[in-house]
Amino acid sequence: MGALTQGRYVSAGFVLLVYYTTAVISKGPTGNAPSQSLSPGTLPHFIQEPEDAYIVKSNPIKLRCRAAPALQIFFKCNGEWVHQNEHASHEYKDLDTGLKVREVMINVSRQQVEDFHGPEDYWCLCVAWSHLGTAKSRKATVRIAYLRKNFEQDPQGKEVPIKGMIVLHCRPPEGVPMAEVEWLKNEEVLSARADDHIDTRADHNLIINEARLSDSGNYTCLASNIVAKRRSTTAAVIIYVNGGWSLWTEWSSCSVPCGRGVQRRSRTCTNPAPLNGGAFCDGMSVQKITCNAICPIDGGWGDWAQWSECSSQCERDRQRACDAPEPKHRGKTCEGAAEDQENCTDGLCTHNHKLLHDVNPESVDSSNEVALYSGLAAGVVAVAVLVASVLLYRKSQRDYGVDVIDSSALTGGFQSFNFKTARQGNPLLLNSSIQPELTVGRAYSTPLCYQDTIDKELFDPLPDIKVKVQSSFMVSLSVAERAEVHGKAPPADAFPRSLKRDFCGTTERRSKPPPPPTLNGPPAAGAEERWRTTGVFGHAGGRLVVPNTGVSVLVPQGAVPEGSSWELYAAIRPGEPSAQPEESCEILLGPEVTYGPPGLELSSPVAMTMAHCAEVDPDNWNIQLRRRSHDSQWEDVMSVEEESTSCYCLMDATSCHLLLERPGSYALVGEPLSQAAVKRLKLAVFGSMGVSSLDYGLRVYCVDDTPHAFQGVVAAERSRGGQLLEEPKTLPFRANTFSLQVSIQDVPQFLWNIKPFTTCQEFSFPQVWGSNQQPLHCAFSLERYTPSPTQLSCKISVRQVKGREQILQVYTTVAESNQEPVPFVMQTDCTVTSQTGPRAFKIPLSIRQRICATFDTANSSSSNKDWQLLAQKLHLDRNLCYFAQRDSPSAVILSLWEARHQDSADLDSLASALEEISKIHSRSPTRSRDAADGSDSNRCDAATPSLYETEASAPEYTG
């Protein structure tokens, strides 16, 4: 140790010797003090003292001292002097005080600190000398900085009810210096200053006093010091909401118009709705009571009264009253006349009310002749005026090159106008089988803003339109159908204000409603084959897909008995469906889909998916599933809002998923309950060159927003080489009885000329609302003044009066070389029609079997109905009674999940649901059981009481 001291450190005596020598040398040659002398009577004063430091990794640290006045400064570490050679010193004069300032610095390495073994940390201080003595600085400790990897306590995820308290514990890893802690939520730093609900305390715990839904997220504890940062495991915090019942609705009207029936009221678990795994409401959602509806009494005529005396008019009358019985309780009134008249002179009374024997026969003959000749003269004059008017009108229209061939133009009524030119073809009409009298030459019957007289208050015509004509799709109707559409209107007071009478009243007044106009007449010969797909399926199951229609049929694994196979088919019935009755407001919401063959026997239901065009809202729609019987009559299967054990219906935004056990033809039919009911329309605009090189035609289609309905438009435009000029758009069409207007805007007037009376065209409300998957279209015919303009830009506005509007932007090249049709592929896998075996399913067979074995076994062995929890986590927890009736509820739930996610392949949602169920079981078996039982596990036993039970319990309600 002595040798080391001599080599690196100096003794105290040596230091004093150096000090004395320095003091002598500092004097001048005369022995006096130098000109810049130290202030007498001043000890050294430290301007900068060494500070505590941390060695990071292998980087040495520097310790600095600065003192004035000072002749020398040395460091002393751990009680021993540091060798002078290891000091780096610097001296300068302070301009303010005139004193000499000395600054000294040394380096301390990691090896020096590690080699030191003492009772305390490695330390260093400074000693400064002046003429009057020495001064010591503070001790500065030097430590090696580090931060362990593992947290002493990680935060744990938890589920907390809303408004509950959240406490997340965190103990950071050991480190020097001590780590600072901050909290991250979804990778963003939490600040207690920005949110009063959050409390981050000195013990590093995170406390949220009153949990909100927004507090759900992934929380991470972040510890850091000068060495490193460490992240804890992520704790998932879920704020769940237990469901609460809403208020009961009003009691419904009696289910029967006469006699004993049932009234219902319902409530929903939406106050609040269960969220994030919260418990479902406990109790029944529907109550029923019996009711007695008073039967209507139809009126009957009483006996006729006595004839009155013969009047001066040679007539007598008699009356009867509708009082045998009187009509009561909405009963029908008596039919027929309440008053009767007859001649009381056996026909001897003449026109001047005199008896025949009192009248001179010659005067009678002369008066009759005068009346006859006067009538003939008036008739000749009227015919002459009419002919002259027609000739003058035809002459005035020659400048436009058109003739009015409909006599309704003379009467001023809103009837169909046909305009024609003499020597051109007919490029606008898609139907080649139109009657000859309607398509002579270029017959662009594009009447605008058509409306019946009874619906005048329902429309909002554009102010600059002087002539109103019906839209161009009407040319595809026969002459008889036109007469039926434009027949005599009923009186204006025949329509009450309610939706049913406004809309349905029009239908009820027709002897037989005309069918919706079709784009190309009857279906083509190969239409049925185009919408039909077949496949052979065995025990492994599979999937049938009708391409580009949104229709598929999933045959579950194990549905076909092992060792056998079935050839199944799925088809869309071509032509106009008839699932909706003629005398109602119901409309078809999707295609009529058939699967079979008849007599198909499977051990589990198939999952059928079909597209629909309704914006589903139970308050605005009554949607029914119907099935075609053996005698081609339609029968109700179920309402989509009701619960049934024979069929399951799940309505998504654009598709309906059905679990079916009986093969046959099925269709979705909707009845609007209010004017807020909305069905979606798909809008598309196509274009093509006309017969002349200067002509160009635009065709705007309005069709129900289902893939299959749009394929009718695709087929028609592909056959004629049309180009899709804008991406199809969707328009919400409300059941408010207002029409749909289509107008063309922003056409360059100096380059293009639009044919007369075609700037605005209109579909009436019944035509659009009752289109039933058949496309409607109108055409705009444009003509270039010269061949030079090759670009066409304009806007197509499609709007419902007092409703929504959609704009189709057209920008296209009209050169002849640019007439190749664009593809209309609707799906990427449009050529795949059937898949069998494991390829058809998203869930591997082994995982599916494990899920079913786990959840179905728990259901059969205990009261803990785990399959209900599975349905709840997969958002399939309505109509649980249907699943409860199956041998394997979990298998049916997974089949429905497969049908619902056939395009997205969203296995992550299934994995997340299974993980949540696993956490619930591992954390709180009791709560898992309560959550499962909270979804009305006993509801299936009491959801459909017999009529006898209902009647016996009157007037008390039954579940």
Tab-separated table of N, CA and C in Angstrom, residues 210-320:
chain	number	residue	atom	x	y	z
A	210	GLU	N	-63.604	6.850	-10.441
A	210	GLU	CA	-64.929	6.520	-10.977
A	210	GLU	C	-64.766	6.147	-12.443
A	211	ALA	N	-64.865	4.868	-12.719
A	211	ALA	CA	-64.571	4.355	-14.052
A	211	ALA	C	-65.614	4.822	-15.062
A	212	ARG	N	-65.124	5.179	-16.241
A	212	ARG	CA	-65.984	5.531	-17.369
A	212	ARG	C	-65.717	4.546	-18.498
A	213	LEU	N	-66.618	4.531	-19.490
A	213	LEU	CA	-66.419	3.642	-20.630
A	213	LEU	C	-65.135	3.983	-21.375
A	214	SER	N	-64.806	5.272	-21.403
A	214	SER	CA	-63.585	5.673	-22.103
A	214	SER	C	-62.334	5.215	-21.387
A	215	ASP	N	-62.442	4.739	-20.140
A	215	ASP	CA	-61.265	4.264	-19.418
A	215	ASP	C	-60.872	2.853	-19.815
A	216	SER	N	-61.670	2.174	-20.625
A	216	SER	CA	-61.290	0.861	-21.120
A	216	SER	C	-60.076	1.002	-22.027
A	217	GLY	N	-59.141	0.104	-21.891
A	217	GLY	CA	-57.945	0.165	-22.723
A	217	GLY	C	-56.838	-0.696	-22.170
A	218	ASN	N	-55.674	-0.598	-22.786
A	218	ASN	CA	-54.490	-1.343	-22.399
A	218	ASN	C	-53.538	-0.400	-21.650
A	219	TYR	N	-53.252	-0.737	-20.407
A	219	TYR	CA	-52.429	0.105	-19.548
A	219	TYR	C	-51.053	-0.534	-19.367
A	220	THR	N	-50.016	0.318	-19.405
A	220	THR	CA	-48.638	-0.137	-19.267
A	220	THR	C	-47.910	0.773	-18.298
A	221	CYS	N	-47.128	0.180	-17.396
A	221	CYS	CA	-46.287	0.927	-16.459
A	221	CYS	C	-44.904	1.081	-17.084
A	222	LEU	N	-44.430	2.319	-17.211
A	222	LEU	CA	-43.157	2.618	-17.853
A	222	LEU	C	-42.188	3.175	-16.811
A	223	ALA	N	-41.084	2.455	-16.560
A	223	ALA	CA	-40.054	2.874	-15.600
A	223	ALA	C	-38.804	3.280	-16.365
A	224	SER	N	-38.143	4.388	-15.955
A	224	SER	CA	-36.964	4.869	-16.686
A	224	SER	C	-36.039	5.620	-15.740
A	225	ASN	N	-34.728	5.527	-16.019
A	225	ASN	CA	-33.714	6.380	-15.402
A	225	ASN	C	-32.695	6.711	-16.477
A	226	ILE	N	-31.508	7.207	-16.059
A	226	ILE	CA	-30.538	7.658	-17.056
A	226	ILE	C	-29.943	6.501	-17.847
A	227	VAL	N	-30.155	5.276	-17.400
A	227	VAL	CA	-29.546	4.124	-18.079
A	227	VAL	C	-30.479	3.577	-19.159
A	228	ALA	N	-31.758	3.300	-18.795
A	228	ALA	CA	-32.645	2.601	-19.718
A	228	ALA	C	-34.091	2.859	-19.331
A	229	LYS	N	-34.994	2.322	-20.185
A	229	LYS	CA	-36.428	2.329	-19.923
A	229	LYS	C	-36.919	0.888	-19.892
A	230	ARG	N	-37.834	0.610	-19.005
A	230	ARG	CA	-38.407	-0.731	-18.889
A	230	ARG	C	-39.927	-0.616	-18.954
A	231	ARG	N	-40.573	-1.554	-19.695
A	231	ARG	CA	-42.031	-1.608	-19.808
A	231	ARG	C	-42.547	-2.830	-19.088
A	232	SER	N	-43.613	-2.631	-18.348
A	232	SER	CA	-44.255	-3.761	-17.688
A	232	SER	C	-45.139	-4.513	-18.687
A	233	THR	N	-45.668	-5.630	-18.260
A	233	THR	CA	-46.670	-6.314	-19.078
A	233	THR	C	-47.928	-5.437	-19.171
A	234	THR	N	-48.613	-5.555	-20.282
A	234	THR	CA	-49.804	-4.727	-20.515
A	234	THR	C	-50.994	-5.296	-19.759
A	235	ALA	N	-51.704	-4.430	-19.074
A	235	ALA	CA	-52.904	-4.824	-18.324
A	235	ALA	C	-54.129	-4.306	-19.066
A	236	ALA	N	-54.983	-5.231	-19.494
A	236	ALA	CA	-56.216	-4.857	-20.195
A	236	ALA	C	-57.304	-4.546	-19.175
A	237	VAL	N	-57.813	-3.345	-19.232
A	237	VAL	CA	-58.892	-2.912	-18.346
A	237	VAL	C	-60.170	-2.807	-19.169
A	238	ILE	N	-61.192	-3.520	-18.760
A	238	ILE	CA	-62.474	-3.521	-19.468
A	238	ILE	C	-63.533	-2.961	-18.526
A	239	ILE	N	-64.187	-1.918	-18.969
A	239	ILE	CA	-65.289	-1.339	-18.210
A	239	ILE	C	-66.580	-1.911	-18.795
A	240	TYR	N	-67.247	-2.743	-18.024
A	240	TYR	CA	-68.450	-3.381	-18.547
A	240	TYR	C	-69.698	-2.711	-17.957
A	241	VAL	N	-70.772	-2.865	-18.713
A	241	VAL	CA	-72.056	-2.283	-18.321
A	241	VAL	C	-73.078	-3.406	-18.264
A	242	ASN	N	-73.697	-3.574	-17.128
A	242	ASN	CA	-74.775	-4.547	-17.015
A	242	ASN	C	-76.047	-3.979	-17.644
A	243	GLY	N	-76.752	-4.835	-18.341
A	243	GLY	CA	-77.943	-4.402	-19.047
A	243	GLY	C	-79.063	-3.996	-18.103
A	244	GLY	N	-79.906	-3.101	-18.576
A	244	GLY	CA	-81.076	-2.651	-17.825
A	244	GLY	C	-82.267	-2.543	-18.756
A	245	TRP	N	-83.427	-2.848	-18.243
A	245	TRP	CA	-84.630	-2.854	-19.068
A	245	TRP	C	-85.085	-1.432	-19.380
A	246	SER	N	-85.571	-1.247	-20.573
A	246	SER	CA	-86.239	0.004	-20.924
A	246	SER	C	-87.675	-0.024	-20.394
A	247	LEU	N	-88.399	1.050	-20.578
A	247	LEU	CA	-89.797	1.091	-20.184
A	247	LEU	C	-90.627	0.206	-21.104
A	248	TRP	N	-91.723	-0.302	-20.568
A	248	TRP	CA	-92.608	-1.120	-21.388
A	248	TRP	C	-93.246	-0.250	-22.467
A	249	THR	N	-93.417	-0.816	-23.632
A	249	THR	CA	-94.155	-0.122	-24.681
A	249	THR	C	-95.651	-0.149	-24.346
A	250	GLU	N	-96.415	0.619	-25.112
A	250	GLU	CA	-97.859	0.570	-24.944
A	250	GLU	C	-98.381	-0.797	-25.393
A	251	TRP	N	-99.486	-1.199	-24.810
A	251	TRP	CA	-100.089	-2.470	-25.219
A	251	TRP	C	-100.499	-2.385	-26.681
A	252	SER	N	-100.225	-3.429	-27.431
A	252	SER	CA	-100.626	-3.468	-28.829
A	252	SER	C	-102.135	-3.626	-28.937
A	253	SER	N	-102.623	-3.414	-30.128
A	253	SER	CA	-104.046	-3.651	-30.353
A	253	SER	C	-104.323	-5.146	-30.298
A	254	CYS	N	-105.549	-5.478	-30.122
A	254	CYS	CA	-105.928	-6.879	-30.012
A	254	CYS	C	-105.553	-7.617	-31.301
A	255	SER	N	-105.067	-8.844	-31.160
A	255	SER	CA	-104.560	-9.580	-32.306
A	255	SER	C	-105.648	-10.014	-33.264
A	256	VAL	N	-106.882	-9.998	-32.850
A	256	VAL	CA	-107.986	-10.390	-33.725
A	256	VAL	C	-108.968	-9.233	-33.794
A	257	PRO	N	-109.600	-9.037	-34.936
A	257	PRO	CA	-110.574	-7.943	-35.036
A	257	PRO	C	-111.886	-8.241	-34.334
A	258	CYS	N	-112.115	-9.517	-34.012
A	258	CYS	CA	-113.396	-9.883	-33.426
A	258	CYS	C	-113.190	-11.088	-32.531
A	259	GLY	N	-113.639	-10.996	-31.311
A	259	GLY	CA	-113.555	-12.137	-30.404
A	259	GLY	C	-112.385	-12.045	-29.452
A	260	ARG	N	-111.938	-13.221	-28.981
A	260	ARG	CA	-110.901	-13.301	-27.956
A	260	ARG	C	-109.532	-13.352	-28.612
A	261	GLY	N	-108.653	-12.470	-28.185
A	261	GLY	CA	-107.318	-12.404	-28.759
A	261	GLY	C	-106.269	-12.121	-27.701
A	262	VAL	N	-105.148	-11.630	-28.157
A	262	VAL	CA	-104.001	-11.395	-27.277
A	262	VAL	C	-103.459	-9.999	-27.554
A	263	GLN	N	-103.095	-9.306	-26.488
A	263	GLN	CA	-102.365	-8.049	-26.589
A	263	GLN	C	-100.960	-8.237	-26.055
A	264	ARG	N	-100.042	-7.536	-26.640
A	264	ARG	CA	-98.637	-7.658	-26.247
A	264	ARG	C	-98.053	-6.294	-25.944
A	265	ARG	N	-97.032	-6.347	-25.103
A	265	ARG	CA	-96.157	-5.197	-24.943
A	265	ARG	C	-94.757	-5.727	-24.723
A	266	SER	N	-93.793	-4.930	-25.013
A	266	SER	CA	-92.409	-5.409	-24.965
A	266	SER	C	-91.510	-4.344	-24.364
A	267	ARG	N	-90.356	-4.793	-24.021
A	267	ARG	CA	-89.298	-3.905	-23.547
A	267	ARG	C	-87.977	-4.459	-24.047
A	268	THR	N	-86.985	-3.632	-24.067
A	268	THR	CA	-85.677	-4.031	-24.576
A	268	THR	C	-84.621	-3.804	-23.506
A	269	CYS	N	-83.594	-4.601	-23.613
A	269	CYS	CA	-82.471	-4.490	-22.661
A	269	CYS	C	-81.508	-3.435	-23.194
A	270	THR	N	-81.958	-2.193	-23.176
A	270	THR	CA	-81.177	-1.097	-23.755
A	270	THR	C	-81.069	0.099	-22.827
A	271	ASN	N	-81.359	-0.076	-21.526
A	271	ASN	CA	-81.357	1.071	-20.616
A	271	ASN	C	-80.537	0.788	-19.352
A	272	PRO	N	-79.239	0.616	-19.473
A	272	PRO	CA	-78.480	0.629	-20.727
A	272	PRO	C	-78.398	-0.772	-21.335
A	273	ALA	N	-77.844	-0.842	-22.547
A	273	ALA	CA	-77.594	-2.140	-23.172
A	273	ALA	C	-76.337	-2.748	-22.570
A	274	PRO	N	-76.321	-4.078	-22.394
A	274	PRO	CA	-75.100	-4.708	-21.866
A	274	PRO	C	-73.929	-4.459	-22.799
A	275	LEU	N	-72.793	-4.172	-22.203
A	275	LEU	CA	-71.626	-3.798	-22.995
A	275	LEU	C	-70.391	-4.427	-22.390
A	276	ASN	N	-69.491	-4.858	-23.257
A	276	ASN	CA	-68.189	-5.397	-22.848
A	276	ASN	C	-68.322	-6.555	-21.867
A	277	GLY	N	-69.270	-7.442	-22.153
A	277	GLY	CA	-69.430	-8.618	-21.300
A	277	GLY	C	-70.314	-8.402	-20.102
A	278	GLY	N	-71.004	-7.267	-20.029
A	278	GLY	CA	-71.920	-7.053	-18.923
A	278	GLY	C	-73.083	-8.025	-18.959
A	279	ALA	N	-73.695	-8.247	-17.822
A	279	ALA	CA	-74.777	-9.220	-17.708
A	279	ALA	C	-76.008	-8.739	-18.459
A	280	PHE	N	-76.678	-9.681	-19.100
A	280	PHE	CA	-77.929	-9.374	-19.799
A	280	PHE	C	-79.035	-9.179	-18.768
A	281	CYS	N	-80.083	-8.469	-19.184
A	281	CYS	CA	-81.191	-8.181	-18.288
A	281	CYS	C	-81.865	-9.479	-17.844
A	282	ASP	N	-82.299	-9.503	-16.611
A	282	ASP	CA	-82.967	-10.664	-16.054
A	282	ASP	C	-84.474	-10.445	-16.145
A	283	GLY	N	-85.160	-11.373	-16.741
A	283	GLY	CA	-86.602	-11.244	-16.864
A	283	GLY	C	-87.051	-11.407	-18.296
A	284	MET	N	-88.322	-11.192	-18.540
A	284	MET	CA	-88.924	-11.397	-19.843
A	284	MET	C	-88.968	-10.086	-20.616
A	285	SER	N	-88.825	-10.211	-21.926
A	285	SER	CA	-88.877	-9.028	-22.782
A	285	SER	C	-90.265	-8.797	-23.355
A	286	VAL	N	-91.148	-9.771	-23.237
A	286	VAL	CA	-92.486	-9.647	-23.815
A	286	VAL	C	-93.519	-10.075	-22.775
A	287	GLN	N	-94.604	-9.341	-22.655
A	287	GLN	CA	-95.738	-9.702	-21.815
A	287	GLN	C	-96.989	-9.785	-22.675
A	288	LYS	N	-97.875	-10.657	-22.287
A	288	LYS	CA	-99.106	-10.857	-23.040
A	288	LYS	C	-100.295	-10.875	-22.080
A	289	ILE	N	-101.418	-10.351	-22.543
A	289	ILE	CA	-102.676	-10.457	-21.823
A	289	ILE	C	-103.766	-10.771	-22.835
A	290	THR	N	-104.806	-11.368	-22.362
A	290	THR	CA	-105.926	-11.656	-23.255
A	290	THR	C	-106.792	-10.409	-23.429
A	291	CYS	N	-107.496	-10.355	-24.544
A	291	CYS	CA	-108.350	-9.218	-24.838
A	291	CYS	C	-109.592	-9.724	-25.564
A	292	ASN	N	-110.648	-8.973	-25.468
A	292	ASN	CA	-111.896	-9.289	-26.152
A	292	ASN	C	-112.245	-8.118	-27.062
A	293	ALA	N	-112.147	-8.362	-28.366
A	293	ALA	CA	-112.461	-7.334	-29.357
A	293	ALA	C	-113.948	-7.399	-29.698
A	294	ILE	N	-114.591	-6.258	-29.651
A	294	ILE	CA	-116.024	-6.200	-29.965
A	294	ILE	C	-116.210	-6.424	-31.452
A	295	CYS	N	-117.053	-7.349	-31.799
A	295	CYS	CA	-117.252	-7.699	-33.196
A	295	CYS	C	-118.079	-6.612	-33.886
A	296	PRO	N	-117.735	-6.272	-35.111
A	296	PRO	CA	-118.517	-5.276	-35.842
A	296	PRO	C	-119.902	-5.821	-36.216
A	297	ILE	N	-120.864	-4.936	-36.254
A	297	ILE	CA	-122.243	-5.280	-36.634
A	297	ILE	C	-122.555	-4.533	-37.923
A	298	ASP	N	-122.795	-5.282	-38.979
A	298	ASP	CA	-123.137	-4.680	-40.266
A	298	ASP	C	-124.587	-4.212	-40.258
A	299	GLY	N	-124.805	-3.094	-40.928
A	299	GLY	CA	-126.156	-2.537	-40.992
A	299	GLY	C	-127.052	-3.318	-41.947
A	300	GLY	N	-128.346	-3.212	-41.719
A	300	GLY	CA	-129.341	-3.847	-42.587
A	300	GLY	C	-130.513	-2.909	-42.850
A	301	TRP	N	-131.085	-3.018	-44.056
A	301	TRP	CA	-132.182	-2.132	-44.429
A	301	TRP	C	-133.465	-2.524	-43.699
A	302	GLY	N	-134.213	-1.502	-43.278
A	302	GLY	CA	-135.563	-1.734	-42.765
A	302	GLY	C	-136.579	-1.787	-43.905
A	303	ASP	N	-137.837	-1.925	-43.587
A	303	ASP	CA	-138.877	-2.007	-44.611
A	303	ASP	C	-139.070	-0.643	-45.270
A	304	TRP	N	-139.495	-0.696	-46.539
A	304	TRP	CA	-139.799	0.539	-47.256
A	304	TRP	C	-141.019	1.222	-46.622
A	305	ALA	N	-140.980	2.519	-46.626
A	305	ALA	CA	-142.159	3.283	-46.184
A	305	ALA	C	-143.205	3.302	-47.304
A	306	GLN	N	-144.394	3.877	-46.994
A	306	GLN	CA	-145.451	3.962	-47.998
A	306	GLN	C	-145.069	4.952	-49.088
A	307	TRP	N	-145.573	4.713	-50.306
A	307	TRP	CA	-145.348	5.643	-51.410
A	307	TRP	C	-145.994	6.999	-51.079
A	308	SER	N	-145.322	8.053	-51.518
A	308	SER	CA	-145.894	9.383	-51.349
A	308	SER	C	-146.975	9.638	-52.404
A	309	GLU	N	-147.669	10.755	-52.258
A	309	GLU	CA	-148.658	11.118	-53.257
A	309	GLU	C	-147.985	11.469	-54.576
A	310	CYS	N	-148.677	11.280	-55.672
A	310	CYS	CA	-148.123	11.593	-56.993
A	310	CYS	C	-147.936	13.103	-57.081
A	311	SER	N	-146.731	13.556	-57.426
A	311	SER	CA	-146.411	14.979	-57.439
A	311	SER	C	-146.783	15.594	-58.762
A	312	SER	N	-146.592	16.900	-58.832
A	312	SER	CA	-146.850	17.612	-60.086
A	312	SER	C	-145.865	17.221	-61.169
A	313	GLN	N	-144.756	16.587	-60.759
A	313	GLN	CA	-143.782	16.121	-61.731
A	313	GLN	C	-144.109	14.716	-62.212
A	314	CYS	N	-145.244	14.223	-61.887
A	314	CYS	CA	-145.691	12.886	-62.289
A	314	CYS	C	-144.856	11.792	-61.637
A	315	GLU	N	-144.265	12.052	-60.457
A	315	GLU	CA	-143.434	11.064	-59.766
A	315	GLU	C	-143.892	10.934	-58.319
A	316	ARG	N	-143.575	9.793	-57.762
A	316	ARG	CA	-143.792	9.564	-56.341
A	316	ARG	C	-142.548	8.867	-55.783
A	317	ASP	N	-142.301	8.954	-54.491
A	317	ASP	CA	-141.096	8.357	-53.891
A	317	ASP	C	-141.448	7.712	-52.568
A	318	ARG	N	-140.465	6.947	-52.091
A	318	ARG	CA	-140.573	6.294	-50.783
A	318	ARG	C	-139.170	6.151	-50.203
A	319	GLN	N	-139.022	5.959	-48.887
A	319	GLN	CA	-137.722	5.873	-48.195
A	319	GLN	C	-137.678	4.630	-47.317
A	320	ARG	N	-136.422	4.293	-46.998
A	320	ARG	CA	-136.174	3.246	-46.015
A	320	ARG	C	-134.934	3.637	-45.209
